[in-house]
PDB file of C-alpha atoms in Angstrom:
ATOM      1  CA  ALA A   1       9.148  70.563  47.503  1.00  0.00           C
ATOM      2  CA  GLN A   2       9.140  66.908  46.379  1.00  0.00           C
ATOM      3  CA  LYS A   3       6.178  65.568  44.386  1.00  0.00           C
ATOM      4  CA  ILE A   4       5.184  62.172  42.871  1.00  0.00           C
ATOM      5  CA  THR A   5       2.651  61.814  40.071  1.00  0.00           C
ATOM      6  CA  GLN A   6       1.105  58.612  38.927  1.00  0.00           C
ATOM      7  CA  THR A   7      -1.369  59.282  36.189  1.00  0.00           C
ATOM      8  CA  GLN A   8      -2.819  56.065  35.819  1.00  0.00           C
ATOM      9  CA  PRO A   9      -5.545  55.152  38.117  1.00  0.00           C
ATOM     10  CA  GLY A  10      -6.113  51.603  36.842  1.00  0.00           C
ATOM     11  CA  MET A  11      -4.201  49.339  34.355  1.00  0.00           C
ATOM     12  CA  PHE A  12      -5.329  46.080  32.702  1.00  0.00           C
ATOM     13  CA  VAL A  13      -2.872  43.355  31.586  1.00  0.00           C
ATOM     14  CA  GLN A  14      -3.008  39.920  30.184  1.00  0.00           C
ATOM     15  CA  GLU A  15      -1.477  36.983  32.217  1.00  0.00           C
ATOM     16  CA  LYS A  16       2.217  36.629  31.058  1.00  0.00           C
ATOM     17  CA  GLU A  17       2.325  39.826  29.252  1.00  0.00           C
ATOM     18  CA  ALA A  18       4.768  42.877  30.341  1.00  0.00           C
ATOM     19  CA  VAL A  19       3.238  46.048  31.759  1.00  0.00           C
ATOM     20  CA  THR A  20       4.529  49.573  32.543  1.00  0.00           C
ATOM     21  CA  LEU A  21       3.333  51.510  35.321  1.00  0.00           C
ATOM     22  CA  ASP A  22       4.206  55.374  35.019  1.00  0.00           C
ATOM     23  CA  CYS A  23       5.787  57.412  37.588  1.00  0.00           C
ATOM     24  CA  THR A  24       7.110  61.046  37.424  1.00  0.00           C
ATOM     25  CA  TYR A  25       8.772  63.046  40.063  1.00  0.00           C
ATOM     26  CA  ASP A  26       9.669  66.466  41.003  1.00  0.00           C
ATOM     27  CA  THR A  27      12.441  67.611  43.156  1.00  0.00           C
ATOM     28  CA  SER A  28      15.345  70.107  43.599  1.00  0.00           C
ATOM     29  CA  ASP A  29      17.534  67.722  45.576  1.00  0.00           C
ATOM     30  CA  PRO A  30      20.387  66.342  43.550  1.00  0.00           C
ATOM     31  CA  SER A  31      20.387  63.318  45.640  1.00  0.00           C
ATOM     32  CA  TYR A  32      17.417  61.150  45.998  1.00  0.00           C
ATOM     33  CA  GLY A  33      16.052  57.795  46.074  1.00  0.00           C
ATOM     34  CA  LEU A  34      13.234  56.263  44.166  1.00  0.00           C
ATOM     35  CA  PHE A  35      11.155  53.187  45.247  1.00  0.00           C
ATOM     36  CA  TRP A  36       8.026  51.018  44.032  1.00  0.00           C
ATOM     37  CA  TYR A  37       5.837  49.322  46.573  1.00  0.00           C
ATOM     38  CA  LYS A  38       2.983  46.923  46.107  1.00  0.00           C
ATOM     39  CA  GLN A  39       0.011  47.000  48.285  1.00  0.00           C
ATOM     40  CA  PRO A  40      -2.444  43.765  47.973  1.00  0.00           C
ATOM     41  CA  SER A  41      -5.668  43.907  49.439  1.00  0.00           C
ATOM     42  CA  SER A  42      -4.246  42.881  52.744  1.00  0.00           C
ATOM     43  CA  GLY A  43      -3.024  46.419  53.250  1.00  0.00           C
ATOM     44  CA  GLU A  44       0.743  45.839  53.953  1.00  0.00           C
ATOM     45  CA  MET A  45       3.175  47.838  51.527  1.00  0.00           C
ATOM     46  CA  ILE A  46       5.754  45.287  50.210  1.00  0.00           C
ATOM     47  CA  PHE A  47       9.203  46.712  48.715  1.00  0.00           C
ATOM     48  CA  LEU A  48       9.751  45.904  45.044  1.00  0.00           C
ATOM     49  CA  ILE A  49      12.624  47.905  43.789  1.00  0.00           C
ATOM     50  CA  TYR A  50      15.147  50.875  44.530  1.00  0.00           C
ATOM     51  CA  GLN A  51      16.823  53.383  42.304  1.00  0.00           C
ATOM     52  CA  GLY A  52      19.245  55.883  43.550  1.00  0.00           C
ATOM     53  CA  SER A  53      19.631  59.330  41.554  1.00  0.00           C
ATOM     54  CA  TYR A  54      23.412  58.643  41.008  1.00  0.00           C
ATOM     55  CA  ASP A  55      23.038  55.011  39.936  1.00  0.00           C
ATOM     56  CA  GLN A  56      24.192  54.505  36.436  1.00  0.00           C
ATOM     57  CA  GLN A  57      22.175  51.432  35.474  1.00  0.00           C
ATOM     58  CA  ASN A  58      18.471  50.736  35.797  1.00  0.00           C
ATOM     59  CA  ALA A  59      17.690  48.698  38.773  1.00  0.00           C
ATOM     60  CA  THR A  60      16.201  45.046  38.149  1.00  0.00           C
ATOM     61  CA  GLU A  61      14.703  42.811  40.715  1.00  0.00           C
ATOM     62  CA  GLY A  62      13.435  39.464  39.401  1.00  0.00           C
ATOM     63  CA  ARG A  63      10.493  40.133  36.991  1.00  0.00           C
ATOM     64  CA  TYR A  64      10.607  43.827  38.151  1.00  0.00           C
ATOM     65  CA  SER A  65      12.871  46.563  36.218  1.00  0.00           C
ATOM     66  CA  LEU A  66      12.959  50.208  36.813  1.00  0.00           C
ATOM     67  CA  ASN A  67      12.920  52.483  33.707  1.00  0.00           C
ATOM     68  CA  PHE A  68      14.919  55.444  35.106  1.00  0.00           C
ATOM     69  CA  GLN A  69      15.026  58.547  32.957  1.00  0.00           C
ATOM     70  CA  LYS A  70      16.738  61.286  34.955  1.00  0.00           C
ATOM     71  CA  ALA A  71      16.467  64.243  32.478  1.00  0.00           C
ATOM     72  CA  ARG A  72      12.620  63.378  32.179  1.00  0.00           C
ATOM     73  CA  LYS A  73      12.139  62.756  35.725  1.00  0.00           C
ATOM     74  CA  SER A  74      10.694  59.588  35.368  1.00  0.00           C
ATOM     75  CA  ALA A  75      10.903  56.276  37.161  1.00  0.00           C
ATOM     76  CA  ASN A  76       8.618  53.772  35.462  1.00  0.00           C
ATOM     77  CA  LEU A  77       8.038  50.227  36.749  1.00  0.00           C
ATOM     78  CA  VAL A  78       8.142  47.383  34.157  1.00  0.00           C
ATOM     79  CA  ILE A  79       6.644  43.955  35.281  1.00  0.00           C
ATOM     80  CA  SER A  80       7.523  41.298  32.856  1.00  0.00           C
ATOM     81  CA  ALA A  81       5.453  38.039  32.648  1.00  0.00           C
ATOM     82  CA  SER A  82       2.649  39.291  34.698  1.00  0.00           C
ATOM     83  CA  GLN A  83       0.945  36.929  36.981  1.00  0.00           C
ATOM     84  CA  LEU A  84      -2.364  36.715  38.607  1.00  0.00           C
ATOM     85  CA  GLY A  85      -0.766  37.508  41.986  1.00  0.00           C
ATOM     86  CA  ASP A  86       0.497  40.892  40.477  1.00  0.00           C
ATOM     87  CA  SER A  87      -3.112  42.372  40.836  1.00  0.00           C
ATOM     88  CA  ALA A  88      -2.550  44.906  43.580  1.00  0.00           C
ATOM     89  CA  MET A  89      -2.031  48.806  44.187  1.00  0.00           C
ATOM     90  CA  TYR A  90       1.241  49.771  43.141  1.00  0.00           C
ATOM     91  CA  PHE A  91       2.997  52.979  44.498  1.00  0.00           C
ATOM     92  CA  CYS A  92       5.758  54.926  43.446  1.00  0.00           C
ATOM     93  CA  ALA A  93       7.771  56.822  46.293  1.00  0.00           C
ATOM     94  CA  MET A  94      10.731  59.103  46.804  1.00  0.00           C
ATOM     95  CA  THR A  95      13.047  60.129  49.630  1.00  0.00           C
ATOM     96  CA  ARG A  96      15.958  62.599  50.052  1.00  0.00           C
ATOM     97  CA  LEU A  97      19.119  60.725  50.524  1.00  0.00           C
ATOM     98  CA  THR A  98      20.562  63.426  52.688  1.00  0.00           C
ATOM     99  CA  GLY A  99      18.892  66.088  55.062  1.00  0.00           C
ATOM    100  CA  GLY A 100      15.667  64.477  55.228  1.00  0.00           C
ATOM    101  CA  PHE A 101      13.944  61.284  56.544  1.00  0.00           C
ATOM    102  CA  LYS A 102      10.583  60.801  55.077  1.00  0.00           C
ATOM    103  CA  THR A 103       9.585  59.030  52.090  1.00  0.00           C
ATOM    104  CA  ILE A 104       6.624  60.514  50.031  1.00  0.00           C
ATOM    105  CA  PHE A 105       4.266  58.417  48.016  1.00  0.00           C
ATOM    106  CA  GLY A 106       2.229  58.982  44.682  1.00  0.00           C
ATOM    107  CA  ALA A 107      -1.549  58.286  44.501  1.00  0.00           C
ATOM    108  CA  GLY A 108      -0.948  54.697  43.158  1.00  0.00           C
ATOM    109  CA  THR A 109      -2.136  52.713  40.209  1.00  0.00           C
ATOM    110  CA  ARG A 110      -4.425  49.813  40.530  1.00  0.00           C
ATOM    111  CA  LEU A 111      -3.242  46.963  38.400  1.00  0.00           C
ATOM    112  CA  PHE A 112      -5.566  44.181  37.282  1.00  0.00           C
ATOM    113  CA  VAL A 113      -4.142  41.071  35.591  1.00  0.00           C
ATOM    114  CA  LYS A 114      -6.507  38.957  33.446  1.00  0.00           C
ATOM    115  CA  ALA A 115      -6.258  35.237  33.085  1.00  0.00           C
TER     116      ALA A 115
ATOM    117  CA  ASP B   1      11.937  36.725  62.058  1.00  0.00           C
ATOM    118  CA  ALA B   2       8.845  38.696  62.840  1.00  0.00           C
ATOM    119  CA  GLY B   3       8.125  41.512  60.719  1.00  0.00           C
ATOM    120  CA  VAL B   4       6.276  44.743  61.756  1.00  0.00           C
ATOM    121  CA  THR B   5       3.113  44.286  63.721  1.00  0.00           C
ATOM    122  CA  GLN B   6       0.394  46.739  64.460  1.00  0.00           C
ATOM    123  CA  SER B   7      -2.597  46.642  66.745  1.00  0.00           C
ATOM    124  CA  PRO B   8      -5.338  46.770  66.678  1.00  0.00           C
ATOM    125  CA  THR B   9      -6.228  45.804  63.313  1.00  0.00           C
ATOM    126  CA  HIS B  10      -9.562  47.643  63.308  1.00  0.00           C
ATOM    127  CA  LEU B  11     -10.927  50.455  65.638  1.00  0.00           C
ATOM    128  CA  ILE B  12     -14.368  52.382  65.544  1.00  0.00           C
ATOM    129  CA  LYS B  13     -14.278  55.664  67.618  1.00  0.00           C
ATOM    130  CA  THR B  14     -16.725  58.603  67.823  1.00  0.00           C
ATOM    131  CA  ARG B  15     -15.797  62.188  67.056  1.00  0.00           C
ATOM    132  CA  GLY B  16     -14.037  63.910  69.951  1.00  0.00           C
ATOM    133  CA  GLN B  17     -12.622  60.688  71.261  1.00  0.00           C
ATOM    134  CA  GLN B  18      -8.952  59.901  71.509  1.00  0.00           C
ATOM    135  CA  VAL B  19      -7.384  56.708  70.154  1.00  0.00           C
ATOM    136  CA  THR B  20      -3.880  55.130  70.696  1.00  0.00           C
ATOM    137  CA  LEU B  21      -2.320  52.867  67.953  1.00  0.00           C
ATOM    138  CA  ARG B  22       0.622  50.416  68.484  1.00  0.00           C
ATOM    139  CA  CYS B  23       3.566  49.257  66.462  1.00  0.00           C
ATOM    140  CA  SER B  24       6.319  46.848  66.999  1.00  0.00           C
ATOM    141  CA  PRO B  25       9.050  47.316  64.321  1.00  0.00           C
ATOM    142  CA  LYS B  26      10.819  44.449  62.415  1.00  0.00           C
ATOM    143  CA  SER B  27      13.612  42.762  64.472  1.00  0.00           C
ATOM    144  CA  GLY B  28      16.815  44.744  64.331  1.00  0.00           C
ATOM    145  CA  HIS B  29      15.133  48.157  63.138  1.00  0.00           C
ATOM    146  CA  ASP B  30      15.582  51.058  65.136  1.00  0.00           C
ATOM    147  CA  THR B  31      13.241  53.737  63.243  1.00  0.00           C
ATOM    148  CA  VAL B  32       9.455  53.942  63.171  1.00  0.00           C
ATOM    149  CA  SER B  33       7.437  55.913  60.467  1.00  0.00           C
ATOM    150  CA  TRP B  34       3.850  56.501  60.710  1.00  0.00           C
ATOM    151  CA  TYR B  35       1.838  57.094  57.694  1.00  0.00           C
ATOM    152  CA  GLN B  36      -2.042  57.935  56.980  1.00  0.00           C
ATOM    153  CA  GLN B  37      -3.660  56.414  54.047  1.00  0.00           C
ATOM    154  CA  ALA B  38      -6.996  57.680  53.134  1.00  0.00           C
ATOM    155  CA  LEU B  39      -9.180  55.566  50.937  1.00  0.00           C
ATOM    156  CA  GLY B  40      -7.922  55.592  47.383  1.00  0.00           C
ATOM    157  CA  GLN B  41      -5.021  57.791  48.067  1.00  0.00           C
ATOM    158  CA  GLY B  42      -1.395  57.135  48.805  1.00  0.00           C
ATOM    159  CA  PRO B  43       0.095  57.062  52.267  1.00  0.00           C
ATOM    160  CA  GLN B  44       0.620  60.359  53.852  1.00  0.00           C
ATOM    161  CA  PHE B  45       3.906  60.681  56.133  1.00  0.00           C
ATOM    162  CA  ILE B  46       2.833  61.799  59.626  1.00  0.00           C
ATOM    163  CA  PHE B  47       6.230  61.552  61.385  1.00  0.00           C
ATOM    164  CA  GLN B  48       9.278  59.583  61.958  1.00  0.00           C
ATOM    165  CA  TYR B  49      10.780  58.498  65.448  1.00  0.00           C
ATOM    166  CA  TYR B  50      14.494  57.527  65.982  1.00  0.00           C
ATOM    167  CA  GLU B  51      16.243  57.248  69.499  1.00  0.00           C
ATOM    168  CA  GLU B  52      12.853  57.864  71.214  1.00  0.00           C
ATOM    169  CA  GLU B  53      12.284  61.341  69.601  1.00  0.00           C
ATOM    170  CA  GLU B  54      10.493  62.665  66.641  1.00  0.00           C
ATOM    171  CA  ARG B  55      12.938  63.193  63.928  1.00  0.00           C
ATOM    172  CA  GLN B  56      10.705  64.591  61.077  1.00  0.00           C
ATOM    173  CA  ARG B  57       7.170  65.651  60.912  1.00  0.00           C
ATOM    174  CA  GLY B  58       4.528  65.868  58.209  1.00  0.00           C
ATOM    175  CA  ASN B  59       1.927  68.297  57.605  1.00  0.00           C
ATOM    176  CA  PHE B  60      -0.146  66.752  60.433  1.00  0.00           C
ATOM    177  CA  PRO B  61      -1.797  69.055  63.176  1.00  0.00           C
ATOM    178  CA  ASP B  62      -0.784  68.605  66.913  1.00  0.00           C
ATOM    179  CA  ARG B  63      -3.486  66.418  67.730  1.00  0.00           C
ATOM    180  CA  PHE B  64      -1.245  63.553  66.212  1.00  0.00           C
ATOM    181  CA  SER B  65       1.297  62.680  68.514  1.00  0.00           C
ATOM    182  CA  GLY B  66       3.438  59.904  69.106  1.00  0.00           C
ATOM    183  CA  HIS B  67       6.153  58.013  71.144  1.00  0.00           C
ATOM    184  CA  GLN B  68       8.981  55.565  70.857  1.00  0.00           C
ATOM    185  CA  PHE B  69       9.990  53.194  73.788  1.00  0.00           C
ATOM    186  CA  PRO B  70      13.564  51.983  74.324  1.00  0.00           C
ATOM    187  CA  ASN B  71      12.723  48.538  72.737  1.00  0.00           C
ATOM    188  CA  TYR B  72      11.909  50.921  69.590  1.00  0.00           C
ATOM    189  CA  SER B  73       8.223  50.160  69.504  1.00  0.00           C
ATOM    190  CA  SER B  74       5.940  52.964  68.973  1.00  0.00           C
ATOM    191  CA  GLU B  75       2.603  54.501  69.576  1.00  0.00           C
ATOM    192  CA  LEU B  76       0.609  56.870  67.614  1.00  0.00           C
ATOM    193  CA  ASN B  77      -2.093  59.028  69.454  1.00  0.00           C
ATOM    194  CA  VAL B  78      -4.603  60.970  67.956  1.00  0.00           C
ATOM    195  CA  ASN B  79      -6.775  63.363  70.232  1.00  0.00           C
ATOM    196  CA  ALA B  80     -10.074  65.001  69.436  1.00  0.00           C
ATOM    197  CA  LEU B  81     -10.979  62.724  66.428  1.00  0.00           C
ATOM    198  CA  LEU B  82     -12.429  64.091  63.431  1.00  0.00           C
ATOM    199  CA  LEU B  83     -14.429  62.243  60.704  1.00  0.00           C
ATOM    200  CA  GLY B  84     -11.740  62.941  58.235  1.00  0.00           C
ATOM    201  CA  ASP B  85      -9.236  60.972  60.508  1.00  0.00           C
ATOM    202  CA  SER B  86     -10.997  57.827  59.200  1.00  0.00           C
ATOM    203  CA  ALA B  87      -8.295  55.916  57.347  1.00  0.00           C
ATOM    204  CA  LEU B  88      -5.555  53.137  57.379  1.00  0.00           C
ATOM    205  CA  TYR B  89      -2.744  53.903  59.607  1.00  0.00           C
ATOM    206  CA  LEU B  90       0.497  52.271  58.582  1.00  0.00           C
ATOM    207  CA  CYS B  91       3.582  51.793  60.498  1.00  0.00           C
ATOM    208  CA  ALA B  92       6.751  51.267  58.729  1.00  0.00           C
ATOM    209  CA  SER B  93      10.235  50.457  60.320  1.00  0.00           C
ATOM    210  CA  SER B  94      13.642  50.748  59.006  1.00  0.00           C
ATOM    211  CA  LEU B  95      17.314  50.668  60.145  1.00  0.00           C
ATOM    212  CA  SER B  96      18.856  54.175  60.254  1.00  0.00           C
ATOM    213  CA  GLN B  97      22.120  54.807  58.457  1.00  0.00           C
ATOM    214  CA  GLY B  98      22.775  58.406  59.743  1.00  0.00           C
ATOM    215  CA  GLU B  99      22.258  60.894  57.079  1.00  0.00           C
ATOM    216  CA  ALA B 100      21.621  58.107  54.312  1.00  0.00           C
ATOM    217  CA  THR B 101      18.013  57.506  53.751  1.00  0.00           C
ATOM    218  CA  ASN B 102      18.027  54.767  50.967  1.00  0.00           C
ATOM    219  CA  GLU B 103      16.875  52.056  53.381  1.00  0.00           C
ATOM    220  CA  LYS B 104      13.807  50.538  52.245  1.00  0.00           C
ATOM    221  CA  LEU B 105      10.850  50.537  54.442  1.00  0.00           C
ATOM    222  CA  PHE B 106       9.099  47.554  56.002  1.00  0.00           C
ATOM    223  CA  PHE B 107       5.424  48.044  56.643  1.00  0.00           C
ATOM    224  CA  GLY B 108       2.737  46.446  58.842  1.00  0.00           C
ATOM    225  CA  SER B 109      -0.609  45.655  57.725  1.00  0.00           C
ATOM    226  CA  GLY B 110      -2.043  48.651  59.362  1.00  0.00           C
ATOM    227  CA  THR B 111      -4.875  49.812  61.674  1.00  0.00           C
ATOM    228  CA  GLN B 112      -8.069  50.515  59.827  1.00  0.00           C
ATOM    229  CA  LEU B 113      -9.706  53.600  61.967  1.00  0.00           C
ATOM    230  CA  SER B 114     -13.330  54.315  61.430  1.00  0.00           C
ATOM    231  CA  VAL B 115     -14.642  57.743  63.329  1.00  0.00           C
ATOM    232  CA  LEU B 116     -18.277  58.181  63.533  1.00  0.00           C
TER     233      LEU B 116
END
């Protein structure tokens, strides 16, 4: 069975500083994808970044990067130069790349950006 | 380009009633997934519809059922509502790529269901 663990219920970061949100996962599938989504107070989940299990390089999307450590089964999200608008819930998610169609989510981390 | 739209945005029901939630996927998408998000928790997968059929189902009772129409829109039905069904129900759309599932999900803003 697949499982996503996010151990930080809440995080604080000063505006313009970098922050790392932790995510560990468990799966027996050799081929999987990892995602991070942002959920503002409006409720809509917004895709941030994707990493495939066979990708050699860590994914980056603007101010977002994914620190993928396959042996440790971790997929931490790094947000550089935090902005006030980054205050939101952040969810780590995983899907099987073959033989399955559902995406599973962790419990989330609430990020507070301080001015 | 319209994104994923869900209706209604809020709904109040009483125990034992039935409810229908609706979702229109993003233009060009053919797959719809439904998620239940309880307060303070991550979304839980209910089921996914593709080509008008339920393709995969999560660990939810048969009281939860769905439908997908030829225009790819979808409905989620919940019968015999329980207090524990109170949650935010999210619809997500994607473009199916056969066996590969690395496509990102596009979400609607959800329907907040309260069961009294």
